[in-house]
CSV table of C-alpha atoms in Angstrom, one decimal:
chain,number,residue,atom,x,y,z
A,1,MET,CA,-5.1,11.3,29.1
A,2,ARG,CA,-3.1,11.1,25.8
A,3,ALA,CA,-3.6,13.1,22.6
A,4,SER,CA,-3.8,12.4,18.7
A,5,ALA,CA,-4.6,14.1,15.6
A,6,CYS,CA,-5.1,13.1,11.9
A,7,GLY,CA,-4.8,14.8,8.6
A,8,LEU,CA,-6.2,13.9,5.4
A,9,PHE,CA,-5.3,14.7,2.0
A,10,VAL,CA,-6.4,13.4,-1.5
A,11,THR,CA,-4.3,13.2,-4.4
A,12,LEU,CA,-4.9,13.8,-8.4
A,13,ALA,CA,-7.2,11.7,-9.8
A,14,VAL,CA,-9.4,11.4,-12.9
A,15,GLY,CA,-10.1,14.1,-15.2
A,16,LEU,CA,-13.4,15.6,-16.0
A,17,PHE,CA,-14.6,18.1,-18.5
A,18,PRO,CA,-15.6,21.1,-16.9
A,19,SER,CA,-19.2,22.3,-17.4
A,20,GLY,CA,-19.6,23.6,-21.2
A,21,ALA,CA,-16.5,22.4,-22.4
A,22,ALA,CA,-16.1,22.1,-25.9
A,23,ALA,CA,-14.5,19.1,-27.5
A,24,GLY,CA,-10.6,19.4,-28.1
A,25,GLU,CA,-10.2,22.1,-24.8
A,26,PRO,CA,-8.0,20.8,-21.9
A,27,VAL,CA,-9.3,18.4,-19.5
A,28,ALA,CA,-10.0,20.1,-15.9
A,29,LYS,CA,-8.9,17.6,-13.5
A,30,GLU,CA,-10.5,17.3,-10.2
A,31,ALA,CA,-8.6,19.3,-7.5
A,32,PRO,CA,-6.9,17.1,-4.8
A,33,LYS,CA,-8.2,17.6,-1.1
A,34,VAL,CA,-6.3,17.7,2.1
A,35,GLU,CA,-7.8,17.6,5.6
A,36,LEU,CA,-5.5,18.0,8.6
A,37,VAL,CA,-7.0,16.5,11.8
A,38,LEU,CA,-5.5,17.9,14.6
A,39,ASP,CA,-5.5,16.4,18.2
A,40,VAL,CA,-6.2,18.8,21.3
A,41,SER,CA,-6.5,16.4,24.0
A,42,GLY,CA,-5.2,17.2,27.2
A,43,SER,CA,-1.8,15.5,26.8
A,44,MET,CA,-0.8,18.0,24.3
A,45,ARG,CA,-0.2,20.3,27.4
A,46,ALA,CA,3.2,18.4,28.1
A,47,ARG,CA,6.3,20.3,27.5
A,48,ASP,CA,8.8,18.2,25.8
A,49,ILE,CA,9.5,19.5,22.4
A,50,ASP,CA,12.2,21.7,21.9
A,51,GLY,CA,11.2,23.3,25.4
A,52,GLN,CA,7.5,24.3,24.3
A,53,THR,CA,4.1,22.2,24.8
A,54,ARG,CA,3.4,19.7,22.3
A,55,MET,CA,0.4,21.8,21.4
A,56,SER,CA,2.6,24.6,20.5
A,57,ALA,CA,4.5,22.8,18.4
A,58,ALA,CA,1.8,21.5,16.8
A,59,LYS,CA,0.3,25.4,16.1
A,60,GLN,CA,3.7,26.4,14.7
A,61,ALA,CA,3.9,23.5,12.3
A,62,PHE,CA,0.1,24.1,11.0
A,63,ASN,CA,1.1,27.8,10.4
A,64,GLU,CA,4.2,26.8,8.6
A,65,VAL,CA,2.4,23.9,6.4
A,66,LEU,CA,-0.7,26.5,5.6
A,67,ASP,CA,2.1,29.0,4.1
A,68,ALA,CA,3.3,26.4,2.0
A,69,VAL,CA,0.4,24.4,0.5
A,70,PRO,CA,0.0,24.3,-3.3
A,71,ASP,CA,-2.8,26.5,-4.8
A,72,GLU,CA,-4.3,23.6,-6.3
A,73,VAL,CA,-4.8,21.6,-3.2
A,74,GLN,CA,-8.1,22.1,-1.2
A,75,LEU,CA,-7.6,22.0,2.4
A,76,GLY,CA,-9.4,21.5,5.5
A,77,ILE,CA,-8.8,20.9,9.3
A,78,ARG,CA,-10.6,18.8,11.6
A,79,THR,CA,-10.0,18.6,15.4
A,80,LEU,CA,-10.5,16.0,18.1
A,81,GLY,CA,-10.3,16.3,21.9
A,82,ALA,CA,-10.7,19.8,21.6
A,83,ASN,CA,-14.1,21.0,23.3
A,84,TYR,CA,-15.0,18.5,25.8
A,85,PRO,CA,-12.9,18.5,29.2
A,86,GLY,CA,-15.1,16.5,31.7
A,87,PRO,CA,-14.8,12.8,32.6
A,88,ASP,CA,-18.2,11.4,30.6
A,89,ARG,CA,-16.5,9.0,28.4
A,90,ASN,CA,-19.7,8.9,26.1
A,91,LEU,CA,-19.3,12.7,25.4
A,92,GLY,CA,-15.5,12.7,25.2
A,93,CYS,CA,-15.7,10.3,22.4
A,94,LYS,CA,-18.1,12.2,20.3
A,95,ASP,CA,-15.4,15.0,20.7
A,96,THR,CA,-14.5,15.4,17.0
A,97,LYS,CA,-15.2,18.4,15.0
A,98,GLN,CA,-14.3,19.9,11.7
A,99,LEU,CA,-12.7,23.4,12.4
A,100,TYR,CA,-12.2,24.7,8.7
A,101,PRO,CA,-14.2,23.1,5.7
A,102,VAL,CA,-12.3,21.3,2.9
A,103,GLY,CA,-12.3,24.1,0.0
A,104,PRO,CA,-9.9,26.7,-1.5
A,105,LEU,CA,-7.7,27.8,1.3
A,106,ASP,CA,-7.9,30.9,2.8
A,107,ARG,CA,-4.7,31.2,5.1
A,108,THR,CA,-5.4,33.8,7.4
A,109,GLU,CA,-8.7,32.4,8.1
A,110,ALA,CA,-7.2,29.0,8.6
A,111,LYS,CA,-4.4,30.3,11.2
A,112,THR,CA,-6.8,32.2,13.3
A,113,ALA,CA,-9.2,29.1,13.8
A,114,VAL,CA,-5.7,26.9,14.6
A,115,ALA,CA,-4.8,29.6,16.8
A,116,THR,CA,-7.9,29.7,19.5
A,117,LEU,CA,-7.4,25.8,19.9
A,118,ALA,CA,-6.0,24.7,23.8
A,119,PRO,CA,-5.5,21.2,25.1
A,120,THR,CA,-8.8,20.1,26.2
A,121,GLY,CA,-10.0,16.6,26.4
A,122,TRP,CA,-10.2,12.8,25.2
A,123,THR,CA,-8.1,11.3,22.0
A,124,PRO,CA,-10.9,9.6,20.0
A,125,ILE,CA,-9.1,8.6,16.9
A,126,GLY,CA,-11.4,6.2,15.5
A,127,PRO,CA,-14.3,8.7,15.5
A,128,ALA,CA,-11.8,11.2,14.0
A,129,LEU,CA,-10.9,8.9,11.2
A,130,LEU,CA,-14.5,8.2,10.3
A,131,GLY,CA,-15.3,12.0,10.4
A,132,ALA,CA,-12.5,12.8,8.3
A,133,ALA,CA,-13.3,10.4,5.5
A,134,GLU,CA,-16.7,11.7,5.5
A,135,ASP,CA,-15.6,15.2,5.2
A,136,LEU,CA,-13.8,14.0,2.1
A,137,LYS,CA,-16.0,11.5,0.3
A,138,GLY,CA,-17.3,11.7,-3.2
A,139,GLY,CA,-15.6,12.2,-6.7
A,140,ASP,CA,-13.1,10.5,-8.0
A,141,ALA,CA,-10.0,12.0,-6.2
A,142,THR,CA,-7.5,9.7,-4.3
A,143,ARG,CA,-7.4,10.7,-0.6
A,144,ARG,CA,-5.0,10.5,2.1
A,145,ILE,CA,-5.6,10.7,6.2
A,146,VAL,CA,-2.4,12.2,7.9
A,147,LEU,CA,-3.0,11.3,11.8
A,148,ILE,CA,-0.5,13.3,14.0
A,149,THR,CA,-1.0,12.0,17.7
A,150,ASP,CA,1.0,11.7,21.3
A,151,GLY,CA,-0.7,8.9,22.6
A,152,GLU,CA,-3.3,5.8,22.0
A,153,ASP,CA,-6.9,6.1,21.2
A,154,THR,CA,-8.9,6.4,24.5
A,155,CYS,CA,-12.2,5.3,23.0
A,156,ALA,CA,-12.2,1.6,22.4
A,157,PRO,CA,-13.8,-0.4,21.5
A,158,LEU,CA,-13.9,1.6,18.6
A,159,ASP,CA,-10.4,0.5,17.7
A,160,PRO,CA,-8.7,2.7,15.0
A,161,CYS,CA,-6.8,0.2,13.6
A,162,GLU,CA,-10.2,-1.9,12.5
A,163,VAL,CA,-11.6,1.7,11.6
A,164,ALA,CA,-8.4,2.2,9.0
A,165,ARG,CA,-9.2,-1.6,7.9
A,166,ASP,CA,-12.8,-0.8,6.9
A,167,ILE,CA,-11.8,2.5,5.3
A,168,ALA,CA,-9.3,0.3,3.1
A,169,ALA,CA,-11.9,-2.2,2.3
A,170,LYS,CA,-14.3,0.2,0.6
A,171,GLY,CA,-11.6,0.3,-2.3
A,172,ILE,CA,-12.4,4.2,-2.1
A,173,HIS,CA,-8.2,4.9,-2.3
A,174,LEU,CA,-8.0,6.5,0.9
A,175,VAL,CA,-4.2,6.2,2.5
A,176,ILE,CA,-3.6,6.7,6.0
A,177,ASP,CA,-0.4,8.3,7.3
A,178,THR,CA,0.3,8.6,10.9
A,179,LEU,CA,3.0,10.9,12.8
A,180,GLY,CA,3.7,10.1,16.6
A,181,LEU,CA,4.8,13.0,19.0
A,182,VAL,CA,7.2,11.6,21.2
A,183,PRO,CA,5.5,8.3,21.0
A,184,ASP,CA,5.7,5.3,23.5
A,185,ALA,CA,5.9,2.0,22.5
A,186,LYS,CA,2.4,1.2,22.4
A,187,THR,CA,1.1,4.5,20.7
A,188,ARG,CA,3.8,3.7,17.8
A,189,ASP,CA,2.6,-0.1,17.6
A,190,GLN,CA,-1.4,1.4,17.1
A,191,LEU,CA,0.0,4.1,14.9
A,192,ILE,CA,1.9,1.8,12.5
A,193,CYS,CA,-1.0,-0.5,12.3
A,194,ILE,CA,-3.3,2.4,11.1
A,195,ALA,CA,-0.8,3.3,8.7
A,196,GLU,CA,-0.1,-0.1,7.1
A,197,ALA,CA,-4.1,-0.7,6.9
A,198,THR,CA,-4.1,1.5,3.9
A,199,GLY,CA,-0.8,1.5,2.7
A,200,GLY,CA,0.5,4.6,4.6
A,201,THR,CA,3.7,5.6,6.4
A,202,TYR,CA,4.5,6.0,9.9
A,203,THR,CA,6.9,9.0,11.2
A,204,SER,CA,8.2,9.3,15.0
A,205,VAL,CA,8.6,13.2,15.8
A,206,GLN,CA,10.6,14.5,18.3
A,207,HIS,CA,11.1,18.5,16.8
A,208,THR,CA,9.0,20.9,15.8
A,209,ALA,CA,10.8,21.0,12.4
A,210,GLU,CA,10.2,17.4,12.0
A,211,LEU,CA,6.6,17.8,12.1
A,212,SER,CA,6.6,20.7,10.1
A,213,GLY,CA,8.8,19.0,7.3
A,214,ARG,CA,6.8,15.9,7.4
A,215,VAL,CA,3.3,17.4,7.0
A,216,ARG,CA,4.4,19.9,4.1
A,217,GLN,CA,5.6,16.9,2.4
A,218,LEU,CA,2.6,14.9,2.7
A,219,VAL,CA,0.4,17.8,1.7
A,220,GLY,CA,2.6,18.6,-1.3
A,221,ARG,CA,2.0,15.1,-2.5
A,222,ALA,CA,-1.5,15.8,-3.2
A,223,ALA,CA,-0.6,17.9,-6.0
A,224,THR,CA,1.7,15.2,-7.7
A,225,PRO,CA,-0.3,12.8,-10.0
A,226,VAL,CA,0.2,9.1,-9.0
A,227,VAL,CA,-0.8,5.7,-10.2
A,228,ASN,CA,-3.7,4.5,-7.6
A,229,PRO,CA,-4.7,0.9,-7.6
A,230,VAL,CA,-8.5,0.0,-9.3
A,231,ALA,CA,-10.6,-1.7,-6.8
A,232,THR,CA,-11.6,-5.2,-8.0
A,233,GLU,CA,-13.0,-8.2,-6.3
A,234,GLY,CA,-11.7,-11.6,-7.0
A,235,ALA,CA,-14.0,-14.8,-7.8
A,236,LYS,CA,-14.1,-18.3,-5.9
A,237,GLN,CA,-13.4,-19.4,-9.5
A,238,CYS,CA,-12.0,-18.7,-12.7
A,239,ALA,CA,-15.6,-18.7,-14.3
A,240,GLY,CA,-17.2,-15.6,-13.5
A,241,ALA,CA,-13.8,-14.0,-12.2
A,242,PRO,CA,-13.4,-10.4,-13.1
A,243,GLU,CA,-11.5,-9.7,-16.4
A,244,LEU,CA,-8.4,-7.8,-15.8
A,245,LYS,CA,-6.8,-5.1,-18.4
A,246,PRO,CA,-3.3,-3.9,-17.7
A,247,GLY,CA,-2.9,-2.0,-14.6
A,248,LEU,CA,-2.9,-1.9,-10.7
A,249,TYR,CA,-5.5,-3.5,-8.8
A,250,SER,CA,-6.5,-3.9,-5.1
A,251,ASP,CA,-8.7,-6.3,-3.3
A,252,ARG,CA,-8.8,-8.0,-0.1
A,253,GLU,CA,-8.3,-11.6,1.0
A,254,THR,CA,-9.1,-13.4,4.3
A,255,PHE,CA,-6.9,-16.1,5.8
A,256,GLY,CA,-6.1,-18.9,3.7
A,257,GLU,CA,-8.6,-17.9,0.5
A,258,HIS,CA,-8.3,-18.5,-3.0
A,259,ARG,CA,-9.2,-15.7,-5.7
A,260,TRP,CA,-9.5,-15.7,-9.4
A,261,TYR,CA,-9.1,-13.1,-12.0
A,262,ARG,CA,-9.0,-13.4,-15.9
A,263,VAL,CA,-6.8,-11.7,-18.4
A,264,SER,CA,-6.9,-11.8,-22.0
A,265,VAL,CA,-3.4,-12.8,-24.0
A,266,ALA,CA,-2.8,-12.8,-27.6
A,267,PRO,CA,-0.4,-15.1,-29.7
A,268,GLY,CA,2.8,-12.9,-29.7
A,269,GLN,CA,2.3,-11.4,-26.2
A,270,GLU,CA,3.8,-12.2,-22.7
A,271,LEU,CA,2.0,-11.9,-19.6
A,272,ARG,CA,3.3,-10.5,-16.6
A,273,ALA,CA,2.0,-10.6,-13.3
A,274,SER,CA,2.7,-10.0,-9.9
A,275,VAL,CA,0.8,-10.1,-6.5
A,276,SER,CA,1.9,-8.5,-2.8
A,277,ILE,CA,-0.5,-9.2,0.3
A,278,GLY,CA,0.2,-6.9,3.3
A,279,ALA,CA,0.2,-8.4,7.0
A,280,ASP,CA,-1.8,-5.6,8.3
A,281,ARG,CA,-2.4,-7.4,11.9
A,282,ALA,CA,-0.8,-9.9,13.9
A,283,VAL,CA,-0.4,-13.3,12.3
A,284,ASN,CA,1.5,-16.6,12.7
A,285,ASN,CA,4.7,-17.2,11.7
A,286,ASP,CA,5.3,-19.5,8.6
A,287,TYR,CA,2.9,-18.3,5.6
A,288,GLY,CA,3.0,-17.8,1.9
A,289,VAL,CA,1.7,-16.3,-1.1
A,290,LEU,CA,0.8,-18.3,-4.7
A,291,LEU,CA,0.3,-16.5,-7.8
A,292,ARG,CA,-0.7,-19.4,-10.3
A,293,ALA,CA,-1.8,-19.1,-14.1
A,294,THR,CA,-4.3,-21.8,-15.3
A,295,THR,CA,-6.0,-22.5,-18.8
A,296,ALA,CA,-9.7,-21.9,-19.0
A,297,SER,CA,-10.1,-25.6,-18.9
A,298,GLY,CA,-7.7,-25.7,-15.3
A,299,ARG,CA,-4.5,-27.0,-17.0
A,300,GLU,CA,-1.6,-25.3,-15.2
A,301,ILE,CA,0.9,-23.0,-17.3
A,302,VAL,CA,3.0,-21.5,-14.9
A,303,ARG,CA,3.2,-20.6,-11.3
A,304,GLY,CA,4.9,-18.2,-8.9
A,305,GLN,CA,5.0,-18.6,-5.0
A,306,GLU,CA,7.1,-17.2,-2.0
A,307,ALA,CA,7.1,-18.1,1.7
A,308,GLY,CA,7.7,-15.9,4.8
A,309,ASP,CA,8.3,-16.4,8.4
A,310,GLY,CA,6.9,-13.3,10.2
A,311,ARG,CA,9.5,-10.8,9.8
A,312,THR,CA,7.9,-8.8,7.2
A,313,ASP,CA,4.5,-7.5,6.9
A,314,LEU,CA,4.6,-7.8,2.9
A,315,ILE,CA,5.3,-10.9,0.8
A,316,SER,CA,5.0,-10.8,-3.2
A,317,SER,CA,5.4,-13.2,-5.9
A,318,GLY,CA,5.1,-12.9,-9.9
A,319,LEU,CA,4.9,-14.6,-12.9
A,320,ARG,CA,5.5,-14.7,-16.6
A,321,TYR,CA,3.9,-16.0,-19.7
A,322,PRO,CA,5.1,-15.6,-23.1
A,323,LYS,CA,2.1,-17.3,-25.3
A,324,ALA,CA,3.6,-18.7,-28.5
A,325,GLY,CA,2.8,-17.2,-32.3
A,326,ASP,CA,2.8,-14.2,-33.8
A,327,ALA,CA,0.6,-11.3,-33.7
A,328,ASP,CA,-0.6,-12.2,-37.6
A,329,ASP,CA,-1.9,-15.4,-36.2
A,330,GLU,CA,-5.2,-16.4,-36.7
A,331,GLU,CA,-5.4,-18.5,-33.3
A,332,PRO,CA,-7.6,-16.8,-30.9
A,333,VAL,CA,-6.7,-14.5,-28.2
A,334,GLU,CA,-6.6,-17.0,-24.7
A,335,THR,CA,-8.3,-16.6,-21.6
A,336,VAL,CA,-5.7,-16.8,-18.8
A,337,CYS,CA,-7.2,-17.8,-15.4
A,338,LEU,CA,-5.0,-16.0,-12.5
A,339,GLN,CA,-5.3,-17.4,-8.8
A,340,VAL,CA,-4.1,-15.8,-5.8
A,341,SER,CA,-3.7,-17.9,-3.0
A,342,ASN,CA,-2.1,-17.4,0.6
A,343,SER,CA,-1.7,-19.4,3.5
A,344,PHE,CA,-1.9,-16.9,6.4
A,345,SER,CA,-3.0,-17.7,9.9
A,346,ALA,CA,-3.5,-15.7,12.6
A,347,PRO,CA,-4.3,-16.2,16.5
A,348,ALA,CA,-7.9,-16.7,18.0
A,349,SER,CA,-7.8,-13.0,19.2
A,350,VAL,CA,-7.3,-11.6,15.6
A,351,LYS,CA,-10.0,-10.7,13.5
A,352,THR,CA,-10.0,-12.1,9.9
A,353,THR,CA,-12.6,-9.3,8.6
A,354,PRO,CA,-12.0,-7.7,6.5
A,355,GLY,CA,-9.6,-9.3,4.4
A,356,MET,CA,-5.6,-8.6,4.1
A,357,PRO,CA,-4.9,-5.7,1.4
A,358,VAL,CA,-4.0,-7.6,-2.0
A,359,GLU,CA,-2.1,-5.4,-4.6
A,360,LEU,CA,-1.9,-6.9,-8.1
A,361,THR,CA,-0.2,-5.8,-10.8
A,362,ILE,CA,-1.0,-6.9,-14.4
A,363,ASP,CA,0.7,-6.3,-18.1
A,364,VAL,CA,0.4,-7.4,-21.3
A,365,VAL,CA,3.6,-6.7,-23.6
A,366,ASP,CA,5.1,-8.1,-26.9
A,367,GLY,CA,6.7,-11.5,-26.5
A,368,PRO,CA,10.2,-12.1,-27.2
A,369,ASP,CA,10.5,-13.5,-30.9
A,370,GLY,CA,10.1,-17.1,-31.3
A,371,ALA,CA,8.2,-17.5,-28.0
A,372,SER,CA,7.3,-21.5,-27.5
A,373,ASP,CA,5.1,-23.3,-25.0
A,374,VAL,CA,7.9,-24.7,-23.3
A,375,ALA,CA,8.7,-20.9,-22.1
A,376,SER,CA,5.2,-21.0,-20.5
A,377,PHE,CA,6.6,-22.9,-17.8
A,378,GLY,CA,9.0,-20.4,-16.2
A,379,LEU,CA,12.6,-21.0,-17.9
A,380,GLY,CA,11.4,-19.4,-21.0
A,381,ARG,CA,13.9,-19.1,-23.9
A,382,GLY,CA,16.7,-19.8,-21.0
A,383,TRP,CA,16.5,-23.5,-22.4
A,384,TRP,CA,19.4,-22.9,-24.4
A,385,LEU,CA,21.3,-21.4,-21.9
A,386,LEU,CA,20.7,-24.5,-19.7
A,387,GLY,CA,21.6,-26.5,-22.6
A,388,ALA,CA,24.7,-24.5,-23.4
A,389,LEU,CA,26.0,-24.5,-19.7
A,390,ALA,CA,25.4,-28.6,-19.4
A,391,LEU,CA,27.4,-29.0,-22.6
A,392,THR,CA,30.1,-26.7,-21.2
A,393,GLY,CA,30.5,-29.0,-18.0
A,394,LEU,CA,31.0,-31.6,-20.0
A,395,LEU,CA,33.9,-30.6,-22.3
A,396,ALA,CA,35.2,-28.7,-19.2
A,397,GLY,CA,35.2,-32.4,-17.6
A,398,LEU,CA,36.6,-34.4,-20.3
A,399,VAL,CA,39.6,-31.9,-20.8
A,400,TRP,CA,40.3,-31.7,-17.1
A,401,GLY,CA,40.4,-35.5,-17.1
A,402,TRP,CA,42.4,-35.9,-20.2
A,403,VAL,CA,45.2,-33.0,-18.4
A,404,SER,CA,45.3,-35.1,-15.6
A,405,ARG,CA,45.9,-38.4,-17.4
A,406,TRP,CA,48.9,-36.9,-19.3
A,407,ARG,CA,50.5,-35.4,-16.0
A,408,ILE,CA,50.4,-38.9,-14.4
A,409,ALA,CA,51.9,-39.9,-17.6
A,410,VAL,CA,54.5,-37.6,-17.3
A,411,TRP,CA,55.5,-37.9,-13.8
A,412,ARG,CA,55.6,-41.9,-14.2
A,413,THR,CA,58.2,-41.4,-17.4
A,414,ASN,CA,60.4,-39.1,-15.2
């Protein structure tokens, strides 16, 4: 029987006025939250981390982490596999419980709760992830799950990787980081899948200091303001597509799907857009991503595209469109339609829902002086450079030909 653990923390999010706050007073920001979910399954008895059991190493790391939690972070602790030691799979796969509620941290109380734990039961990673997400629901703060485990989930068919994808598909800005204690290949693959499904990270741990340092680092990030993508949903055609302002957006796209978005661009401005699609599950080799800008009537303006061959888990593309004119022009603002498409495919055994994670970056800035319609087709003001290079090549060829003829004439004279 193998063990696992998961922790969750929420990063700084949208500011809210406190009750009764007067105009002009500082805005109170929602406190970031962290929930550490500790694996207490039977395999944590193994004695292979710095001469001590995995459970002892985890407790030591937790005590060090609790001492270092920033004051502004609200922290909780959840366990999995801590209470049921028997053979009943149905009971074992429900064995996940919140040990310490998410809120202001009492370090002594939290350490006392952790000290009572002993390796016991099963490894219900999927149910633990669902429980941690439930513990941290509500509010606008960004959340993060840190999963620490020494083995695979033992409660399939509730696949923890699918659970992570479902959590990510809800657009609640919940990221899962995973840490594997002396992991084997299957455990490592599962933890990587869980992390990548939500844009998190995976770390292999062999020593107590590594575990303590990494968890402290992840908890510390909760107190650091970050830019989080805004969840959106592209349309099947430009008409009715969501209008995006400059910012970072997240979406989901199934295999071979086309999704549309709209951006307003005024004369004298330049649209800069990029898209990344993550292959968060097994996919066939040879795929691509297309980001295409068109007018509202369907005329293509510019496109960016990139291909991959299965050696990367992320593929990105981008484009730039400088709209001709000056800011003082009376020409109306143009609606630019952005199409995001992918050519991913997967083996029949791979689930296609929810879709793969999409991250879209939109920026609208002041365009280059004198931007012309030609610029919108990708070369931009680089046309003059292309012409200069062509002219330089022509002149160089003429000079080289004249020098060659002169050398031959001199050689014949001699």
